[in-house]
PDB file of C-alpha atoms in Angstrom:
ATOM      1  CA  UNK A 596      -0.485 -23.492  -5.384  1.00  0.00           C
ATOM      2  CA  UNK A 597      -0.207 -19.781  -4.056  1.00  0.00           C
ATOM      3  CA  UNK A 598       1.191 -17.344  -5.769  1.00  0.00           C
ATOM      4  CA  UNK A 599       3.054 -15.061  -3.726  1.00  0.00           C
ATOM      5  CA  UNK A 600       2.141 -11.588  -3.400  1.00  0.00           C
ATOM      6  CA  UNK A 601       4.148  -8.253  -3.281  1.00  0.00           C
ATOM      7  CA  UNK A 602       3.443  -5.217  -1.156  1.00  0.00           C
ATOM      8  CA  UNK A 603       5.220  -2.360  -1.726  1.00  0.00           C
ATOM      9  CA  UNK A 604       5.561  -0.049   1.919  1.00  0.00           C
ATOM     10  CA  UNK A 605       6.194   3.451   1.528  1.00  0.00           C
ATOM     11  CA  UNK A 606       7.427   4.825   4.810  1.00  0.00           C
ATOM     12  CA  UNK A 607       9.737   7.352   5.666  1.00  0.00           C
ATOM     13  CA  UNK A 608       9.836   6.386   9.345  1.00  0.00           C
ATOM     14  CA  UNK A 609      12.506   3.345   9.176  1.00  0.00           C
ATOM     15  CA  UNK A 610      11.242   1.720  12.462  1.00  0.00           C
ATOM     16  CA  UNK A 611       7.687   1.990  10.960  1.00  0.00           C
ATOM     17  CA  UNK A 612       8.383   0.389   7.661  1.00  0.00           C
ATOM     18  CA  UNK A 613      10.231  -2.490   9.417  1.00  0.00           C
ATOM     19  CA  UNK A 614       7.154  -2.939  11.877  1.00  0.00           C
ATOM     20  CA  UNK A 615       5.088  -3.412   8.893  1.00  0.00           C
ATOM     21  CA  UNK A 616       7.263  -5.726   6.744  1.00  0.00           C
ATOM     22  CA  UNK A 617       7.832  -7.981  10.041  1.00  0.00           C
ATOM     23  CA  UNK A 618       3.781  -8.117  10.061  1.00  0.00           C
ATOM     24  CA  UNK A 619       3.260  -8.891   6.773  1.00  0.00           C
ATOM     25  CA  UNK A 620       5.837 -11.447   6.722  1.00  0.00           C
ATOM     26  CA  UNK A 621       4.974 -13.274   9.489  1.00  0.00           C
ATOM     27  CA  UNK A 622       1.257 -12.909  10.136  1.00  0.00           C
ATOM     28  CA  UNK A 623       0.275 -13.092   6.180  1.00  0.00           C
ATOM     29  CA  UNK A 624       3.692 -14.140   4.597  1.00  0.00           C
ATOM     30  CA  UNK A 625       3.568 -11.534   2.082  1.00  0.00           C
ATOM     31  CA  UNK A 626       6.468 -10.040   0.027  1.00  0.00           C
ATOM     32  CA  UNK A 627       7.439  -7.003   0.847  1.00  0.00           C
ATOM     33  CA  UNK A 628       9.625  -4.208   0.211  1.00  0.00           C
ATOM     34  CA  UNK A 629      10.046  -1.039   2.069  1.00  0.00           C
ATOM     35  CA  UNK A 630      10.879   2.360   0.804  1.00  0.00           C
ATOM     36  CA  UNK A 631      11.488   5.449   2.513  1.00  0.00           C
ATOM     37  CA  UNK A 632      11.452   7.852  -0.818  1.00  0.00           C
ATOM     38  CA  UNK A 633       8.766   8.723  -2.861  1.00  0.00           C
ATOM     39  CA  UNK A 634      10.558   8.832  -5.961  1.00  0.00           C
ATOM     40  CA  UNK A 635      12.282   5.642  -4.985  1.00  0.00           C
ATOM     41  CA  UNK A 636       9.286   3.997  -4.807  1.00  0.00           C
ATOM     42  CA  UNK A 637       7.778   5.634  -8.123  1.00  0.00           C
ATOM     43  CA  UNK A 638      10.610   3.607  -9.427  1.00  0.00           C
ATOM     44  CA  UNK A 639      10.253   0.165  -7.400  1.00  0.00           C
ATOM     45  CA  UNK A 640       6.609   0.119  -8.511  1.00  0.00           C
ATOM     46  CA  UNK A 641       7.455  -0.262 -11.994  1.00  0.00           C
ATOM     47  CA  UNK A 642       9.940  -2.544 -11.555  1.00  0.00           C
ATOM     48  CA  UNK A 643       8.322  -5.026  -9.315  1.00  0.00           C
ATOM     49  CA  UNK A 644       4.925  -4.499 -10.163  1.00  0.00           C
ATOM     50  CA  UNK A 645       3.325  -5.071  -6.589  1.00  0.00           C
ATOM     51  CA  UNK A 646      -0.424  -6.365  -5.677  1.00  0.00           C
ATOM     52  CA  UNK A 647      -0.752  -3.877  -3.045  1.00  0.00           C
ATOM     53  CA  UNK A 648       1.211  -0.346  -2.122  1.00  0.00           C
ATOM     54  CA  UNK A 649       0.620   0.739   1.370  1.00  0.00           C
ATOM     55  CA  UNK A 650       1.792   4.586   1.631  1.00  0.00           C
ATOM     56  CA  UNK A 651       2.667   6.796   4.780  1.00  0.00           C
ATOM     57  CA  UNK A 652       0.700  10.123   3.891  1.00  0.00           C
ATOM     58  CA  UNK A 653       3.072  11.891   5.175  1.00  0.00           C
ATOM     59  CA  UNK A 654       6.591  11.334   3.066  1.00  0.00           C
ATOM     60  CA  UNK A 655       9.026  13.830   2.814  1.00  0.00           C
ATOM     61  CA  UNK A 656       9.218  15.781  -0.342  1.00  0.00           C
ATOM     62  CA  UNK A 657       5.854  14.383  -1.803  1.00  0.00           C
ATOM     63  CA  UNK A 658       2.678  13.261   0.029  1.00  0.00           C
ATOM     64  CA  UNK A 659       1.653   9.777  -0.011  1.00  0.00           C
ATOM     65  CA  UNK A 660      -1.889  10.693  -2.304  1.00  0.00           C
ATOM     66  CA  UNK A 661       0.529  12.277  -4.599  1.00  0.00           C
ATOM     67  CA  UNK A 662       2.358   9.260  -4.646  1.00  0.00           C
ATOM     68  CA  UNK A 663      -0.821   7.190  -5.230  1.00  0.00           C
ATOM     69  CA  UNK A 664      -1.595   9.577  -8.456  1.00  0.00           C
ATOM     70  CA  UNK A 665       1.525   9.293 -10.119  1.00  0.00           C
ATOM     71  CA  UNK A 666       2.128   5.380  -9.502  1.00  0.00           C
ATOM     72  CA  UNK A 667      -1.457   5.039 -11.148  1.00  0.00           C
ATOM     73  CA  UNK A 668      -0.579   7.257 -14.007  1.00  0.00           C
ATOM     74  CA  UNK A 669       1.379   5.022 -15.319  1.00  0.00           C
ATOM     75  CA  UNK A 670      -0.952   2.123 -17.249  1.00  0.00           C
ATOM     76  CA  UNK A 671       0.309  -1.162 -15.978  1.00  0.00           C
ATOM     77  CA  UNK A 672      -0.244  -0.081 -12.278  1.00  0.00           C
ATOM     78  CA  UNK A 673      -3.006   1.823 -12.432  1.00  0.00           C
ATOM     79  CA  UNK A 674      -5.085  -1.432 -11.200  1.00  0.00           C
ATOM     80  CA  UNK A 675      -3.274  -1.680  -8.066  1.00  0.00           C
ATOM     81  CA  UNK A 676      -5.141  -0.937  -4.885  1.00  0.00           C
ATOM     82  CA  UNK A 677      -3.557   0.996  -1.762  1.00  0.00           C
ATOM     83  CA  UNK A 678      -3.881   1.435   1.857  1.00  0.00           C
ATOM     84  CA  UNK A 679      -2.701   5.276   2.859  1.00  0.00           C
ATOM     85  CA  UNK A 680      -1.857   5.293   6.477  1.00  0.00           C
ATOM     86  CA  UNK A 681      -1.744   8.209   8.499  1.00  0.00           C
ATOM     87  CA  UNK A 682      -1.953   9.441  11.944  1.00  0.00           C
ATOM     88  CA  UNK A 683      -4.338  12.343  10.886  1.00  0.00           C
ATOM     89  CA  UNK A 684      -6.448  10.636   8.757  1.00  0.00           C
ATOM     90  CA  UNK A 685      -9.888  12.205   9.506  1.00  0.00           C
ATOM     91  CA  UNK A 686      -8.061  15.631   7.648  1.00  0.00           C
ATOM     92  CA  UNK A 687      -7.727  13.298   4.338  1.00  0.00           C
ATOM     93  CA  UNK A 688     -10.623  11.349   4.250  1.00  0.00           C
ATOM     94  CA  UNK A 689     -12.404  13.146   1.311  1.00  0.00           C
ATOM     95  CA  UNK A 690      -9.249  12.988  -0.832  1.00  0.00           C
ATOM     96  CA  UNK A 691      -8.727   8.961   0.112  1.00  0.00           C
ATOM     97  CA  UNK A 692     -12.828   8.666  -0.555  1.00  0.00           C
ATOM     98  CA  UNK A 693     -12.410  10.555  -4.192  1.00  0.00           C
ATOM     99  CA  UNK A 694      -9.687   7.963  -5.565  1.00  0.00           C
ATOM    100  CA  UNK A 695     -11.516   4.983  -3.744  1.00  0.00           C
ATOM    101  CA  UNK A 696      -8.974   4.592  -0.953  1.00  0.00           C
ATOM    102  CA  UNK A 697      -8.773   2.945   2.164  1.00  0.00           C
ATOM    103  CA  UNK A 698      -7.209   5.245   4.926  1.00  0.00           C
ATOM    104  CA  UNK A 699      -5.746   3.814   8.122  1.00  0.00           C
ATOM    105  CA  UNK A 700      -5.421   5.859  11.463  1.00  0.00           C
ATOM    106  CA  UNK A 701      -2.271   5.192  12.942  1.00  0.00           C
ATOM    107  CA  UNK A 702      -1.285   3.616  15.460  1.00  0.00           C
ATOM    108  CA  UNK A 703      -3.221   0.946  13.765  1.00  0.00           C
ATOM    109  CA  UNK A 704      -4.734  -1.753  15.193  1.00  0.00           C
ATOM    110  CA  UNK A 705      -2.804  -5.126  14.400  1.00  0.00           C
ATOM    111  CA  UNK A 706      -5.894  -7.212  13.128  1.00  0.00           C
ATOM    112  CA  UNK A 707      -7.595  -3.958  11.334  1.00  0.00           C
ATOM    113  CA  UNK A 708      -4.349  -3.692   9.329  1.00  0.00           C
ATOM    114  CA  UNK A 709      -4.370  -7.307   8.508  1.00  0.00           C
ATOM    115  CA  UNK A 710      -7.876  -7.196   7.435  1.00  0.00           C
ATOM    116  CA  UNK A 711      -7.374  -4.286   5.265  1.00  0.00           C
ATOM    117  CA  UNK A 712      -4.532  -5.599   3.682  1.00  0.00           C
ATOM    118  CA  UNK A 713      -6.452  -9.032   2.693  1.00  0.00           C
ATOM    119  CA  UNK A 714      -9.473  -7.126   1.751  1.00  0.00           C
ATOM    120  CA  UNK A 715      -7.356  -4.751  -0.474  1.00  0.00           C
ATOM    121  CA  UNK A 716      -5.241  -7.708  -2.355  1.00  0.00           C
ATOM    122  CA  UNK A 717      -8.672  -9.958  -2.348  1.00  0.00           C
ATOM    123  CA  UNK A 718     -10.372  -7.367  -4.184  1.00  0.00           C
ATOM    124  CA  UNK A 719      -7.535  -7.902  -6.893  1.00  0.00           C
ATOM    125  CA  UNK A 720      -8.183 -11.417  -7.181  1.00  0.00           C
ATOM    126  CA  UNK A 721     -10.341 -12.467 -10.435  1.00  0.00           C
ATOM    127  CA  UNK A 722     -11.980 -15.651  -9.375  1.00  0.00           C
ATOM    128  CA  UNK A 723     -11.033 -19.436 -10.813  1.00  0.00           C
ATOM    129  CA  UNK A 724     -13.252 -20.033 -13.690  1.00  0.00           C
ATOM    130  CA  UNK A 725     -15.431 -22.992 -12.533  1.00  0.00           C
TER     131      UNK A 725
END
């Protein structure tokens, strides 16, 4: 059986955000829930718990590594990886390297996203006990 998986988008650009959730829905069939507020999403995050959080760095009234921090402050999510995406991401890369991050350059490339969001909810995955 598969157990479905839940991405939580943070994206303040609504066109963005619905780019992404049409992706993930129809070339991965992921769950996924987009959120255009930071605090909004603080919020969402504890509620639904999601295998993967894939933050715009830049968010109005908090950046998206800020985000990251406080979402992971809080014990039960503190396991759960993220993709930041960004269109200057070569000015972030030492923060996203220090918390272990994977940083995506946007406009991203339709198969690198894909790939990083497998990667990121694979590396979640404990393997079936033989």
């Amino acid at each position: 059986f598969t157990t479905f998986k839940k991405i939580l988008v943070v994206e303040d650009d609504v066109s963005i955000g619905e780019v992404i959730q049409l992706i993930l829905s129809q070339e991965a069939s992921y769950t996924s829930f987009v959120i255009d507020n930071p605090h909004m999403a603080l919020e969402t995050a504890k509620s639904i718990k999601p295998d993967l959080l894939i933050i715009d760095y830049h968010l109005s009234g908090m950046d998206g590594i800020h985000l990251y921090d406080q979402i992971h402050n809080s014990y039960e999510l503190q396991k759960i990886p993220a993709i930041i995406t960004t269109a200057s991401l070569e000015n972030h890369m030492q923060e996203l390297e220090e918390r272990g991050l994977v940083g995506l350059a946007k406009p991203f490339d339709l198969d690198e996203f894909l790939d990083a969001v497998r990667q990121a909810i694979l590396s979640t995955e404990t393997p079936e006990p033989r």
